[in-house]
Amino acid sequence: MKKGQITVFIIMALLIVGFAILIYLFYPKISLALGFSSGNPQNDFESCIKDDFNEVVLTISSQGGSLNPENYFSYKKDKIEYLCYTEEYYKTCVMQKPLVKNSVESEIKRGIKDKVNECIGNLKSNYEKKGYVVSMPGGDFSVELLPKRIVVSLNNSITLRKGEDVQNFGGEKKKFSVAFNNNLYELTSIASSILNSEATYGDTETTIYMDYYHDLKVEKYKQGDGTKIYILTDRNDGNKFQFATRSVAWPPGYGSV
């Protein structure tokens, strides 16, 4: 009997621990779905957009910085945008997106716009249900690649009022913003350097970058039509940015660069 009781207690303890882990992992999403909140709109906003944000960034990073590539090379099921391209032989490529960082920021913003608007609406509704008067002036939002992080900022502030209690989140000095750990800033900076070399010389020596940035892996795969696929990978976290170029291409049968 005592042995059976001990077994029951062990099973109950395991269930309690498992339930606690599930609450820890999924509480932010569950609370928002049920109309609860953490008491901090920025935390709630981050939890709301996180999954969509990560999915958009992953897609853009694998497609040369574009949500919907137009001039691309198909490589291992990915449509990889040409960031420097010429259809002619022997000539160096022309930059397609001279400001890669700015272009990527715009694509991320476009990809999460609907989700951001949805989450803002949910925040307002959830806090009103808790008895707050919510002031949320209309406005745009921005996406910025910064060292080691990507920041999403609302261009307005949020004020919560309940009786005499007034809480302000964001404003002129400090925007209402959330930051996600990601080194896309560093990867796009290196991509820009490679693209400048492709546009100037027609090729890039990848080992130079790996000698200087020890946590970086740079791969270059030459294709039969003169296209090159560059894959930049952070060895620490596996984050990638890949893009295509076609520069100083040789006609079939005349060798290669």
CSV table of C-alpha atoms in Angstrom, one decimal:
chain,number,residue,atom,x,y,z
A,1,MET,CA,0.0,0.0,0.0
A,2,LYS,CA,2.8,2.4,0.9
A,3,LYS,CA,4.7,1.6,-2.3
A,4,GLY,CA,1.5,2.3,-4.3
A,5,GLN,CA,1.1,5.7,-2.5
A,6,ILE,CA,4.7,6.6,-3.2
A,7,THR,CA,4.1,5.8,-6.9
A,8,VAL,CA,1.0,8.0,-7.0
A,9,PHE,CA,2.9,10.9,-5.3
A,10,ILE,CA,5.7,10.6,-7.9
A,11,ILE,CA,3.2,10.7,-10.8
A,12,MET,CA,1.4,13.7,-9.3
A,13,ALA,CA,4.7,15.5,-8.8
A,14,LEU,CA,5.8,14.9,-12.4
A,15,LEU,CA,2.4,16.2,-13.6
A,16,ILE,CA,2.7,19.3,-11.5
A,17,VAL,CA,6.2,20.0,-12.8
A,18,GLY,CA,5.1,19.4,-16.4
A,19,PHE,CA,2.1,21.7,-16.0
A,20,ALA,CA,4.4,24.4,-14.5
A,21,ILE,CA,6.7,24.1,-17.5
A,22,LEU,CA,3.8,24.5,-20.0
A,23,ILE,CA,2.6,27.6,-18.1
A,24,TYR,CA,6.1,29.1,-18.3
A,25,LEU,CA,6.4,28.4,-22.0
A,26,PHE,CA,2.9,29.4,-23.2
A,27,TYR,CA,1.4,31.7,-20.6
A,28,PRO,CA,2.1,34.9,-22.6
A,29,LYS,CA,0.2,33.6,-25.6
A,30,ILE,CA,-2.6,32.1,-23.5
A,31,SER,CA,-3.1,35.2,-21.5
A,32,LEU,CA,-3.4,37.4,-24.6
A,33,ALA,CA,-5.8,35.0,-26.2
A,34,LEU,CA,-8.0,35.0,-23.1
A,35,GLY,CA,-7.9,38.8,-22.7
A,36,PHE,CA,-5.4,38.8,-19.8
A,37,SER,CA,-2.2,40.8,-19.8
A,38,SER,CA,1.2,41.0,-18.1
A,39,GLY,CA,0.5,44.5,-16.9
A,40,ASN,CA,3.1,45.8,-19.3
A,41,PRO,CA,1.9,46.6,-22.9
A,42,GLN,CA,5.4,46.2,-24.3
A,43,ASN,CA,5.7,42.7,-23.0
A,44,ASP,CA,2.3,41.8,-24.3
A,45,PHE,CA,3.1,43.4,-27.7
A,46,GLU,CA,6.3,41.4,-28.0
A,47,SER,CA,4.6,38.1,-27.1
A,48,CYS,CA,1.9,38.8,-29.7
A,49,ILE,CA,4.2,39.6,-32.7
A,50,LYS,CA,7.1,37.3,-31.9
A,51,ASP,CA,6.2,34.2,-33.9
A,52,ASP,CA,5.1,36.1,-37.0
A,53,PHE,CA,8.2,38.3,-36.7
A,54,ASN,CA,10.6,35.4,-36.5
A,55,GLU,CA,8.9,33.7,-39.5
A,56,VAL,CA,9.1,36.8,-41.6
A,57,VAL,CA,12.8,37.4,-40.8
A,58,LEU,CA,13.6,33.7,-41.5
A,59,THR,CA,11.9,33.9,-44.9
A,60,ILE,CA,13.5,37.2,-45.9
A,61,SER,CA,17.0,36.0,-44.8
A,62,SER,CA,16.7,32.9,-46.9
A,63,GLN,CA,15.5,34.8,-50.0
A,64,GLY,CA,18.1,37.5,-50.4
A,65,GLY,CA,16.3,40.1,-48.3
A,66,SER,CA,12.9,39.8,-50.2
A,67,LEU,CA,9.5,38.6,-49.2
A,68,ASN,CA,8.5,37.9,-52.8
A,69,PRO,CA,11.7,37.7,-55.0
A,70,GLU,CA,11.2,38.8,-58.6
A,71,ASN,CA,14.7,38.4,-60.1
A,72,TYR,CA,15.9,35.3,-58.4
A,73,PHE,CA,17.8,32.0,-58.7
A,74,SER,CA,16.1,28.8,-57.5
A,75,TYR,CA,18.5,27.0,-55.1
A,76,LYS,CA,17.5,24.1,-52.9
A,77,LYS,CA,13.8,25.1,-53.0
A,78,ASP,CA,14.7,28.7,-52.1
A,79,LYS,CA,14.0,31.6,-54.4
A,80,ILE,CA,17.2,33.7,-53.8
A,81,GLU,CA,17.1,37.3,-55.0
A,82,TYR,CA,19.9,38.6,-57.1
A,83,LEU,CA,21.4,41.6,-55.2
A,84,CYS,CA,24.0,42.3,-57.9
A,85,TYR,CA,23.2,41.2,-61.5
A,86,THR,CA,24.0,41.4,-65.2
A,87,GLU,CA,22.5,39.3,-67.9
A,88,GLU,CA,25.6,40.0,-70.1
A,89,TYR,CA,28.8,38.0,-70.3
A,90,TYR,CA,32.2,39.3,-69.2
A,91,LYS,CA,30.7,42.4,-67.5
A,92,THR,CA,30.5,43.2,-63.8
A,93,CYS,CA,27.1,43.2,-62.2
A,94,VAL,CA,25.0,46.2,-61.3
A,95,MET,CA,23.8,46.6,-57.7
A,96,GLN,CA,20.1,45.8,-57.5
A,97,LYS,CA,19.6,47.1,-54.0
A,98,PRO,CA,22.5,49.4,-53.1
A,99,LEU,CA,21.2,49.9,-49.5
A,100,VAL,CA,20.7,46.3,-48.4
A,101,LYS,CA,20.0,47.1,-44.8
A,102,ASN,CA,17.3,49.7,-45.6
A,103,SER,CA,15.7,47.3,-48.1
A,104,VAL,CA,15.6,44.5,-45.5
A,105,GLU,CA,14.1,46.8,-42.9
A,106,SER,CA,11.3,47.7,-45.4
A,107,GLU,CA,10.6,44.1,-46.2
A,108,ILE,CA,10.3,43.1,-42.6
A,109,LYS,CA,8.0,46.0,-41.9
A,110,ARG,CA,5.8,45.0,-44.9
A,111,GLY,CA,5.8,41.4,-43.7
A,112,ILE,CA,4.6,42.1,-40.1
A,113,LYS,CA,2.4,45.1,-40.8
A,114,ASP,CA,-0.9,43.3,-40.5
A,115,LYS,CA,0.2,41.4,-37.3
A,116,VAL,CA,1.4,44.6,-35.7
A,117,ASN,CA,-2.0,46.3,-36.3
A,118,GLU,CA,-3.8,43.2,-35.0
A,119,CYS,CA,-1.7,43.1,-31.8
A,120,ILE,CA,-2.2,46.8,-31.2
A,121,GLY,CA,-6.0,46.3,-31.5
A,122,ASN,CA,-5.8,43.3,-29.1
A,123,LEU,CA,-3.8,45.3,-26.6
A,124,LYS,CA,-6.4,48.1,-26.5
A,125,SER,CA,-9.3,45.7,-26.2
A,126,ASN,CA,-7.7,43.6,-23.5
A,127,TYR,CA,-6.8,46.6,-21.3
A,128,GLU,CA,-10.2,48.1,-21.7
A,129,LYS,CA,-11.7,44.9,-20.5
A,130,LYS,CA,-9.6,45.3,-17.4
A,131,GLY,CA,-11.1,48.7,-16.7
A,132,TYR,CA,-8.5,50.9,-18.2
A,133,VAL,CA,-9.1,53.9,-20.4
A,134,VAL,CA,-6.6,53.4,-23.2
A,135,SER,CA,-5.2,56.3,-25.2
A,136,MET,CA,-3.4,55.1,-28.3
A,137,PRO,CA,-3.0,57.8,-30.9
A,138,GLY,CA,-2.8,56.5,-34.5
A,139,GLY,CA,0.6,56.3,-36.1
A,140,ASP,CA,3.0,54.3,-38.1
A,141,PHE,CA,5.8,51.9,-36.8
A,142,SER,CA,9.4,51.3,-37.8
A,143,VAL,CA,11.8,48.4,-38.1
A,144,GLU,CA,15.5,49.0,-37.5
A,145,LEU,CA,18.4,46.6,-37.8
A,146,LEU,CA,20.9,47.4,-35.0
A,147,PRO,CA,24.0,45.5,-33.8
A,148,LYS,CA,22.9,42.2,-32.5
A,149,ARG,CA,19.2,43.0,-32.5
A,150,ILE,CA,16.2,44.1,-34.6
A,151,VAL,CA,13.9,46.8,-33.0
A,152,VAL,CA,10.2,47.3,-33.8
A,153,SER,CA,9.0,50.7,-32.6
A,154,LEU,CA,5.6,52.3,-32.6
A,155,ASN,CA,5.7,56.0,-33.6
A,156,ASN,CA,3.3,56.9,-30.8
A,157,SER,CA,2.8,56.3,-27.0
A,158,ILE,CA,0.3,54.3,-25.1
A,159,THR,CA,-1.4,55.7,-22.0
A,160,LEU,CA,-3.4,53.6,-19.5
A,161,ARG,CA,-5.7,55.3,-17.0
A,162,LYS,CA,-7.7,53.7,-14.2
A,163,GLY,CA,-8.9,56.3,-11.7
A,164,GLU,CA,-6.0,58.4,-10.6
A,165,ASP,CA,-3.5,55.8,-11.8
A,166,VAL,CA,-1.9,56.9,-15.1
A,167,GLN,CA,0.8,54.9,-16.9
A,168,ASN,CA,2.7,56.0,-20.0
A,169,PHE,CA,4.5,53.7,-22.3
A,170,GLY,CA,6.6,55.3,-25.0
A,171,GLY,CA,6.9,59.0,-26.0
A,172,GLU,CA,9.2,61.5,-27.6
A,173,LYS,CA,12.3,60.5,-25.6
A,174,LYS,CA,11.8,56.8,-25.5
A,175,LYS,CA,9.6,55.0,-28.1
A,176,PHE,CA,7.3,52.2,-27.4
A,177,SER,CA,9.5,49.5,-28.8
A,178,VAL,CA,10.5,45.8,-28.5
A,179,ALA,CA,13.9,44.3,-29.5
A,180,PHE,CA,14.6,40.8,-30.8
A,181,ASN,CA,18.0,39.2,-30.6
A,182,ASN,CA,19.2,38.8,-34.2
A,183,ASN,CA,22.5,39.6,-36.0
A,184,LEU,CA,21.0,40.4,-39.4
A,185,TYR,CA,22.6,43.9,-39.1
A,186,GLU,CA,26.0,42.3,-39.1
A,187,LEU,CA,25.2,39.8,-41.9
A,188,THR,CA,23.7,42.4,-44.2
A,189,SER,CA,26.8,44.7,-43.6
A,190,ILE,CA,29.1,41.9,-44.7
A,191,ALA,CA,26.8,41.1,-47.6
A,192,SER,CA,27.1,44.7,-48.7
A,193,SER,CA,30.9,44.5,-48.7
A,194,ILE,CA,30.7,41.3,-50.8
A,195,LEU,CA,28.3,42.9,-53.3
A,196,ASN,CA,30.6,45.9,-53.7
A,197,SER,CA,33.5,43.6,-54.6
A,198,GLU,CA,31.3,41.7,-57.0
A,199,ALA,CA,30.2,45.0,-58.7
A,200,THR,CA,33.8,46.2,-58.9
A,201,TYR,CA,35.9,43.1,-59.5
A,202,GLY,CA,33.4,40.4,-60.5
A,203,ASP,CA,34.2,38.1,-57.6
A,204,THR,CA,34.9,38.0,-53.9
A,205,GLU,CA,37.5,36.1,-51.8
A,206,THR,CA,35.4,34.6,-49.0
A,207,THR,CA,38.3,33.6,-46.7
A,208,ILE,CA,39.1,37.2,-46.0
A,209,TYR,CA,35.9,37.6,-44.1
A,210,MET,CA,36.3,34.4,-42.1
A,211,ASP,CA,39.8,35.3,-41.2
A,212,TYR,CA,38.6,38.6,-39.8
A,213,TYR,CA,35.3,37.4,-38.3
A,214,HIS,CA,36.0,34.1,-36.6
A,215,ASP,CA,32.3,33.5,-35.8
A,216,LEU,CA,31.3,33.9,-39.4
A,217,LYS,CA,31.0,31.2,-42.1
A,218,VAL,CA,30.9,32.4,-45.7
A,219,GLU,CA,30.0,29.9,-48.4
A,220,LYS,CA,30.1,30.6,-52.2
A,221,TYR,CA,28.5,28.1,-54.6
A,222,LYS,CA,29.0,28.8,-58.3
A,223,GLN,CA,26.3,27.7,-60.7
A,224,GLY,CA,26.5,26.8,-64.4
A,225,ASP,CA,25.1,30.0,-65.7
A,226,GLY,CA,27.6,32.2,-63.9
A,227,THR,CA,25.3,32.8,-60.8
A,228,LYS,CA,26.9,32.6,-57.4
A,229,ILE,CA,25.0,31.8,-54.2
A,230,TYR,CA,26.5,33.3,-51.1
A,231,ILE,CA,25.5,32.0,-47.7
A,232,LEU,CA,26.5,33.9,-44.6
A,233,THR,CA,26.1,32.0,-41.3
A,234,ASP,CA,26.8,33.0,-37.7
A,235,ARG,CA,28.5,29.9,-36.2
A,236,ASN,CA,27.1,30.7,-32.7
A,237,ASP,CA,23.4,30.8,-33.3
A,238,GLY,CA,23.0,29.5,-36.9
A,239,ASN,CA,21.4,32.7,-38.2
A,240,LYS,CA,21.8,33.0,-42.0
A,241,PHE,CA,21.6,35.5,-44.8
A,242,GLN,CA,21.8,34.2,-48.4
A,243,PHE,CA,21.8,36.0,-51.7
A,244,ALA,CA,22.6,35.6,-55.4
A,245,THR,CA,24.9,37.5,-57.8
A,246,ARG,CA,25.8,37.2,-61.4
A,247,SER,CA,29.0,39.0,-62.4
A,248,VAL,CA,31.7,38.5,-65.1
A,249,ALA,CA,29.9,35.4,-66.2
A,250,TRP,CA,31.5,33.3,-69.0
A,251,PRO,CA,29.6,31.7,-71.9
A,252,PRO,CA,29.2,27.9,-71.7
A,253,GLY,CA,32.4,26.2,-72.8
A,254,TYR,CA,34.7,29.2,-72.2
A,255,GLY,CA,35.7,28.5,-68.6
A,256,SER,CA,34.7,30.3,-65.4
A,257,VAL,CA,35.9,32.9,-63.0
